[in-house]
Short mmCIF file of C-alpha atoms in Angstrom, two decimals:
data_model
loop_
_atom_site.label_atom_id
_atom_site.label_comp_id
_atom_site.label_asym_id
_atom_site.label_seq_id
_atom_site.Cartn_x
_atom_site.Cartn_y
_atom_site.Cartn_z
CA MET A 609 20.49 6.61 -18.44
CA LYS A 610 22.72 6.44 -15.38
CA GLU A 611 23.80 2.95 -14.33
CA LEU A 612 22.37 3.46 -10.81
CA SER A 613 19.67 5.96 -9.95
CA ILE A 614 17.29 7.02 -7.19
CA GLN A 615 13.78 7.94 -8.34
CA LYS A 616 10.68 8.96 -6.41
CA VAL A 617 7.93 6.38 -6.28
CA SER A 618 5.30 7.35 -8.84
CA ALA A 619 2.23 6.17 -10.70
CA ASP A 620 4.57 4.62 -13.25
CA ASN A 621 6.84 2.58 -10.99
CA TRP A 622 4.97 1.82 -7.74
CA ARG A 623 3.76 -1.62 -8.75
CA SER A 624 7.21 -2.87 -9.67
CA LEU A 625 8.61 -1.44 -6.43
CA ALA A 626 5.85 -3.03 -4.36
CA ASP A 627 6.92 -6.36 -5.85
CA LEU A 628 10.46 -6.14 -4.43
CA THR A 629 11.06 -8.33 -1.40
CA VAL A 630 13.81 -9.27 1.03
CA ALA A 631 14.81 -12.82 1.92
CA ALA A 632 12.76 -14.65 4.55
CA ASP A 633 15.38 -14.15 7.30
CA GLN A 634 15.30 -10.39 6.73
CA LYS A 635 11.51 -10.03 6.80
CA PRO A 636 11.34 -9.53 10.60
CA TYR A 637 13.51 -6.44 10.19
CA ILE A 638 11.68 -4.43 7.57
CA GLU A 639 8.13 -3.62 6.51
CA PRO A 640 7.00 -4.62 3.01
CA ASN A 641 7.42 -1.76 0.53
CA GLU A 642 3.67 -1.39 -0.01
CA ILE A 643 3.22 -0.75 3.71
CA SER A 644 5.97 1.89 3.62
CA MET A 645 4.23 3.57 0.69
CA LEU A 646 0.93 3.57 2.57
CA GLU A 647 2.65 5.11 5.59
CA SER A 648 3.83 7.93 3.34
CA PHE A 649 0.19 8.65 2.49
CA TYR A 650 -1.57 8.03 5.80
CA ASP A 651 1.04 8.91 8.45
CA THR A 652 1.40 12.39 7.09
CA LYS A 653 3.06 14.12 10.03
CA HIS A 654 6.50 12.73 9.13
CA ASN A 655 6.40 13.72 5.45
CA TRP A 656 7.85 10.40 4.36
CA VAL A 657 8.91 10.27 0.75
CA CYS A 658 9.43 6.88 -0.89
CA PHE A 659 12.09 6.16 -3.48
CA GLY A 660 12.91 3.36 -5.84
CA LEU A 661 16.50 2.28 -6.44
CA PHE A 662 17.12 1.45 -10.08
CA LYS A 663 19.88 -0.30 -12.00
CA GLN A 664 19.34 1.24 -15.40
CA ASP A 665 15.57 0.81 -15.76
CA GLN A 666 15.37 -2.25 -13.49
CA PRO A 667 13.91 -1.62 -10.02
CA VAL A 668 16.27 -3.27 -7.50
CA GLY A 669 15.54 -1.58 -4.18
CA PHE A 670 13.57 0.87 -2.10
CA MET A 671 13.98 3.43 0.67
CA MET A 672 12.01 6.05 2.55
CA ILE A 673 13.27 9.44 3.73
CA GLY A 674 11.51 11.77 6.14
CA ALA A 675 10.75 12.71 9.74
CA GLU A 676 13.08 15.65 9.28
CA ASP A 677 13.99 17.65 12.36
CA LYS A 678 14.68 21.06 10.84
CA GLU A 679 15.81 22.60 14.10
CA GLU A 680 18.33 19.89 14.93
CA GLN A 681 19.02 19.38 11.21
CA TYR A 682 18.73 15.64 11.07
CA ILE A 683 16.58 13.39 8.93
CA TRP A 684 15.62 9.71 8.98
CA LEU A 685 16.56 7.15 6.38
CA ASP A 686 14.19 4.22 6.72
CA ARG A 687 13.18 0.98 4.93
CA PHE A 688 16.35 0.87 2.85
CA MET A 689 16.27 -2.48 1.05
CA ILE A 690 17.69 -4.32 -1.95
CA ASP A 691 15.48 -7.02 -3.48
CA GLN A 692 16.66 -10.52 -2.61
CA ARG A 693 17.41 -11.31 -6.28
CA PHE A 694 19.95 -8.50 -6.39
CA GLN A 695 21.62 -8.90 -3.01
CA GLY A 696 25.24 -9.96 -2.65
CA SER A 697 26.40 -8.05 -5.70
CA GLY A 698 27.55 -4.86 -3.97
CA LEU A 699 24.44 -2.92 -4.98
CA GLY A 700 23.57 -2.19 -1.35
CA ARG A 701 26.96 -0.59 -0.74
CA SER A 702 26.69 1.53 -3.87
CA PHE A 703 23.14 2.63 -3.15
CA ILE A 704 23.73 3.54 0.48
CA GLN A 705 26.46 5.93 -0.69
CA LEU A 706 24.13 7.34 -3.34
CA ALA A 707 21.40 7.70 -0.70
CA ILE A 708 23.73 9.65 1.59
CA GLU A 709 24.67 11.92 -1.30
CA TYR A 710 21.01 12.30 -2.29
CA ILE A 711 19.97 13.32 1.22
CA PHE A 712 22.69 15.91 1.70
CA THR A 713 21.95 17.33 -1.76
CA HIS A 714 18.16 17.55 -1.32
CA TYR A 715 17.72 18.33 2.37
CA ALA A 716 19.29 20.84 4.76
CA ALA A 717 20.13 18.05 7.20
CA ASN A 718 23.59 17.61 8.71
CA GLU A 719 22.93 14.15 10.06
CA ILE A 720 21.21 11.03 8.77
CA VAL A 721 19.59 8.89 11.40
CA LEU A 722 18.31 5.33 11.25
CA SER A 723 17.41 2.64 13.74
CA ILE A 724 18.31 -1.04 13.76
CA LYS A 725 16.88 -3.89 15.79
CA PRO A 726 19.51 -4.83 18.43
CA GLU A 727 19.78 -8.40 17.13
CA ASN A 728 20.25 -7.39 13.48
CA GLY A 729 24.05 -7.64 13.38
CA GLY A 730 24.15 -7.80 9.59
CA ALA A 731 22.53 -4.41 9.24
CA LYS A 732 24.80 -2.91 11.91
CA ARG A 733 27.91 -4.08 10.04
CA PHE A 734 26.48 -2.86 6.74
CA TYR A 735 25.76 0.65 7.99
CA MET A 736 29.05 0.92 9.92
CA GLN A 737 30.97 0.03 6.76
CA ALA A 738 29.01 2.80 5.03
CA GLY A 739 30.17 5.33 7.62
CA PHE A 740 27.34 5.27 10.14
CA GLU A 741 28.12 5.18 13.87
CA ASP A 742 26.24 3.70 16.77
CA SER A 743 24.95 6.74 18.67
CA GLY A 744 24.37 4.78 21.85
CA LEU A 745 20.79 6.09 21.81
CA ILE A 746 17.71 3.89 21.74
CA ASP A 747 14.56 4.66 19.77
CA PRO A 748 12.09 4.31 22.63
CA GLU A 749 9.12 3.57 20.37
CA PHE A 750 10.62 0.37 18.94
CA ASP A 751 13.57 -0.35 21.29
CA GLU A 752 15.95 -0.07 18.37
CA ASP A 753 19.56 1.14 18.29
CA ILE A 754 20.01 4.51 16.63
CA PHE A 755 22.85 4.90 14.13
CA MET A 756 23.95 8.25 12.71
CA TYR A 757 25.90 9.51 9.76
CA GLU A 758 27.39 12.98 10.08
CA LYS A 759 27.93 15.20 7.09
CA ASN A 760 31.65 15.74 6.47
CA MET B 107 -22.31 2.20 17.42
CA LYS B 108 -24.15 0.54 14.56
CA GLU B 109 -23.75 -3.23 14.36
CA LEU B 110 -22.47 -3.02 10.77
CA SER B 111 -20.90 0.06 9.24
CA ILE B 112 -18.98 1.30 6.21
CA GLN B 113 -16.14 3.72 6.97
CA LYS B 114 -13.58 5.41 4.74
CA VAL B 115 -10.04 4.10 5.06
CA SER B 116 -8.11 6.55 7.23
CA ALA B 117 -4.89 7.06 9.16
CA ASP B 118 -6.58 5.33 12.09
CA ASN B 119 -7.81 2.15 10.44
CA TRP B 120 -5.65 1.46 7.37
CA ARG B 121 -3.27 -0.95 9.05
CA SER B 122 -6.01 -3.17 10.39
CA LEU B 123 -7.71 -3.15 6.97
CA ALA B 124 -4.45 -3.98 5.19
CA ASP B 125 -4.24 -7.05 7.43
CA LEU B 126 -7.53 -8.51 6.15
CA THR B 127 -7.11 -11.39 3.70
CA VAL B 128 -9.17 -13.81 1.68
CA ALA B 129 -8.70 -17.59 1.66
CA ALA B 130 -5.99 -19.03 -0.60
CA ASP B 131 -8.46 -20.19 -3.27
CA GLN B 132 -9.87 -16.66 -3.55
CA LYS B 133 -6.50 -14.90 -3.87
CA PRO B 134 -6.35 -15.23 -7.68
CA TYR B 135 -9.55 -13.20 -7.89
CA ILE B 136 -8.74 -10.10 -5.85
CA GLU B 137 -5.82 -7.77 -5.17
CA PRO B 138 -4.58 -7.48 -1.58
CA ASN B 139 -6.18 -4.54 0.22
CA GLU B 140 -2.87 -2.65 0.50
CA ILE B 141 -2.54 -2.73 -3.29
CA SER B 142 -6.08 -1.38 -3.67
CA MET B 143 -5.24 1.44 -1.25
CA LEU B 144 -2.11 2.28 -3.24
CA GLU B 145 -4.15 2.34 -6.45
CA SER B 146 -6.41 4.92 -4.83
CA PHE B 147 -3.35 7.14 -4.31
CA TYR B 148 -1.36 6.51 -7.48
CA ASP B 149 -3.98 5.71 -10.14
CA THR B 150 -5.70 9.01 -9.57
CA LYS B 151 -7.75 9.29 -12.74
CA HIS B 152 -10.44 6.92 -11.41
CA ASN B 153 -10.90 8.67 -8.05
CA TRP B 154 -11.02 5.38 -6.20
CA VAL B 155 -12.11 5.66 -2.60
CA CYS B 156 -11.38 2.79 -0.22
CA PHE B 157 -13.67 1.70 2.57
CA GLY B 158 -13.47 -0.60 5.53
CA LEU B 159 -16.41 -2.81 6.50
CA PHE B 160 -16.84 -2.99 10.26
CA LYS B 161 -18.79 -5.19 12.63
CA GLN B 162 -19.03 -2.83 15.59
CA ASP B 163 -15.39 -1.72 15.86
CA GLN B 164 -13.95 -4.89 14.32
CA PRO B 165 -12.69 -4.54 10.73
CA VAL B 166 -14.12 -7.47 8.77
CA GLY B 167 -13.95 -6.41 5.12
CA PHE B 168 -12.98 -3.93 2.46
CA MET B 169 -14.21 -2.40 -0.78
CA MET B 170 -13.29 0.29 -3.27
CA ILE B 171 -15.69 2.59 -5.13
CA GLY B 172 -14.82 4.82 -8.09
CA ALA B 173 -14.33 5.16 -11.83
CA GLU B 174 -17.62 7.00 -11.91
CA ASP B 175 -19.07 7.78 -15.34
CA LYS B 176 -21.09 10.90 -14.58
CA GLU B 177 -22.57 11.12 -18.04
CA GLU B 178 -23.82 7.54 -18.16
CA GLN B 179 -24.44 7.65 -14.39
CA TYR B 180 -22.75 4.44 -13.43
CA ILE B 181 -19.99 3.72 -10.94
CA TRP B 182 -17.71 0.76 -10.21
CA LEU B 183 -17.73 -1.30 -7.06
CA ASP B 184 -14.42 -3.11 -6.84
CA ARG B 185 -12.35 -5.25 -4.45
CA PHE B 186 -15.32 -6.10 -2.25
CA MET B 187 -14.06 -8.66 0.26
CA ILE B 188 -14.79 -10.19 3.65
CA ASP B 189 -11.80 -11.43 5.64
CA GLN B 190 -11.50 -15.22 5.62
CA ARG B 191 -12.05 -15.41 9.40
CA PHE B 192 -15.49 -13.82 9.00
CA GLN B 193 -16.73 -15.55 5.87
CA GLY B 194 -19.65 -17.98 5.89
CA SER B 195 -21.60 -16.03 8.50
CA GLY B 196 -23.77 -14.00 6.16
CA LEU B 197 -21.69 -10.83 6.58
CA GLY B 198 -20.98 -10.66 2.84
CA ARG B 199 -24.72 -10.65 2.04
CA SER B 200 -25.41 -7.95 4.62
CA PHE B 201 -22.52 -5.77 3.51
CA ILE B 202 -23.26 -5.98 -0.21
CA GLN B 203 -26.74 -4.63 0.54
CA LEU B 204 -25.23 -1.88 2.69
CA ALA B 205 -22.73 -1.11 -0.08
CA ILE B 206 -25.52 -0.75 -2.66
CA GLU B 207 -27.39 1.57 -0.29
CA TYR B 208 -24.20 3.53 0.42
CA ILE B 209 -23.46 4.05 -3.26
CA PHE B 210 -26.96 5.25 -4.20
CA THR B 211 -26.96 7.56 -1.17
CA HIS B 212 -23.53 9.11 -1.80
CA TYR B 213 -23.25 9.16 -5.59
CA ALA B 214 -25.54 10.28 -8.41
CA ALA B 215 -25.14 6.91 -10.15
CA ASN B 216 -28.10 4.87 -11.35
CA GLU B 217 -26.11 1.71 -11.93
CA ILE B 218 -23.39 -0.14 -10.07
CA VAL B 219 -20.95 -2.03 -12.22
CA LEU B 220 -18.41 -4.70 -11.33
CA SER B 221 -16.44 -7.32 -13.20
CA ILE B 222 -15.88 -10.97 -12.35
CA LYS B 223 -13.39 -13.43 -13.75
CA PRO B 224 -15.32 -15.86 -16.00
CA GLU B 225 -14.27 -18.88 -13.94
CA ASN B 226 -15.27 -17.35 -10.59
CA GLY B 227 -18.68 -18.99 -10.27
CA GLY B 228 -18.89 -18.35 -6.53
CA ALA B 229 -18.69 -14.59 -7.02
CA LYS B 230 -21.24 -14.70 -9.85
CA ARG B 231 -23.75 -16.54 -7.65
CA PHE B 232 -23.06 -14.16 -4.76
CA TYR B 233 -23.67 -11.03 -6.79
CA MET B 234 -26.72 -12.45 -8.59
CA GLN B 235 -28.31 -13.30 -5.24
CA ALA B 236 -27.61 -9.68 -4.25
CA GLY B 237 -29.54 -8.41 -7.28
CA PHE B 238 -26.79 -7.94 -9.85
CA GLU B 239 -27.31 -9.16 -13.41
CA ASP B 240 -24.86 -10.41 -16.00
CA SER B 241 -24.76 -7.63 -18.59
CA GLY B 242 -23.30 -9.87 -21.25
CA LEU B 243 -20.50 -7.32 -21.66
CA ILE B 244 -16.83 -8.10 -21.25
CA ASP B 245 -14.31 -5.76 -19.61
CA PRO B 246 -11.75 -5.77 -22.43
CA GLU B 247 -8.84 -4.79 -20.17
CA PHE B 248 -9.07 -7.92 -18.02
CA ASP B 249 -11.42 -10.21 -20.03
CA GLU B 250 -13.86 -10.23 -17.14
CA ASP B 251 -17.65 -10.50 -17.19
CA ILE B 252 -19.43 -7.29 -16.31
CA PHE B 253 -22.30 -7.45 -13.84
CA MET B 254 -24.66 -4.55 -13.16
CA TYR B 255 -27.09 -3.51 -10.49
CA GLU B 256 -29.79 -1.05 -11.49
CA LYS B 257 -31.30 1.40 -9.06
CA ASN B 258 -34.94 0.62 -8.41
#
């Protein structure tokens, strides 16, 4: 088994992934994983797919990919999180690189897009270190800053 | 619009139904509604269907119906709950009667089955007042007492 892996949420792992949580000060910035999973079932127009992030067979994080714009060739990365018990160990940095790789391998997108609440400086620094850039655009639905990662 | 109604969980109502909660002392006895909804998607072998309970257009409760045994003609009623803000007003009694009616109208079952944790005396009294009887059987998976309602 690979040390770190990305696996689709399934009947076998959804409960353990729903149990993952962020620290209290991060809760305003991200929906609980179970709500993201429900969005993938009920808000069907965006074709959200949910993934678990695993360290060997231990679930340590979660993310959601979808809302692909096939014409403009970009796709959204959303709800990327590392459980609070596993934060601060560099797992986030490793998994965001794996996520970028995963997206460009599995989708025809040339750009990865995500949005960050203006006041969430920690997330902005995290994504900029991972190679994302502030697009200067605002997501009008949530008044969030849009960051982009361009395929090399 | 009917005063009280039972409606399938849908893209339009799932968020408001996921927000419904029971009081702290009832939490050990029932899964959160969002977990029940996820079971309906991931644990597919039981064909769980989730429903919202509405007072006019206000979501006030939740339930899940499934695990039908077509041969023995019984079906499970599970996760029946009234939000804590609306408890104590008789809504539970009205909705359990509506639920019984709904099940016998929409399914070929002759019996409704549910299980109750042995120590949950409140639920036992509630379901007995509604016409359920203690079957004397134990659900071996969860060590819960099985109650049954027989069609008249």
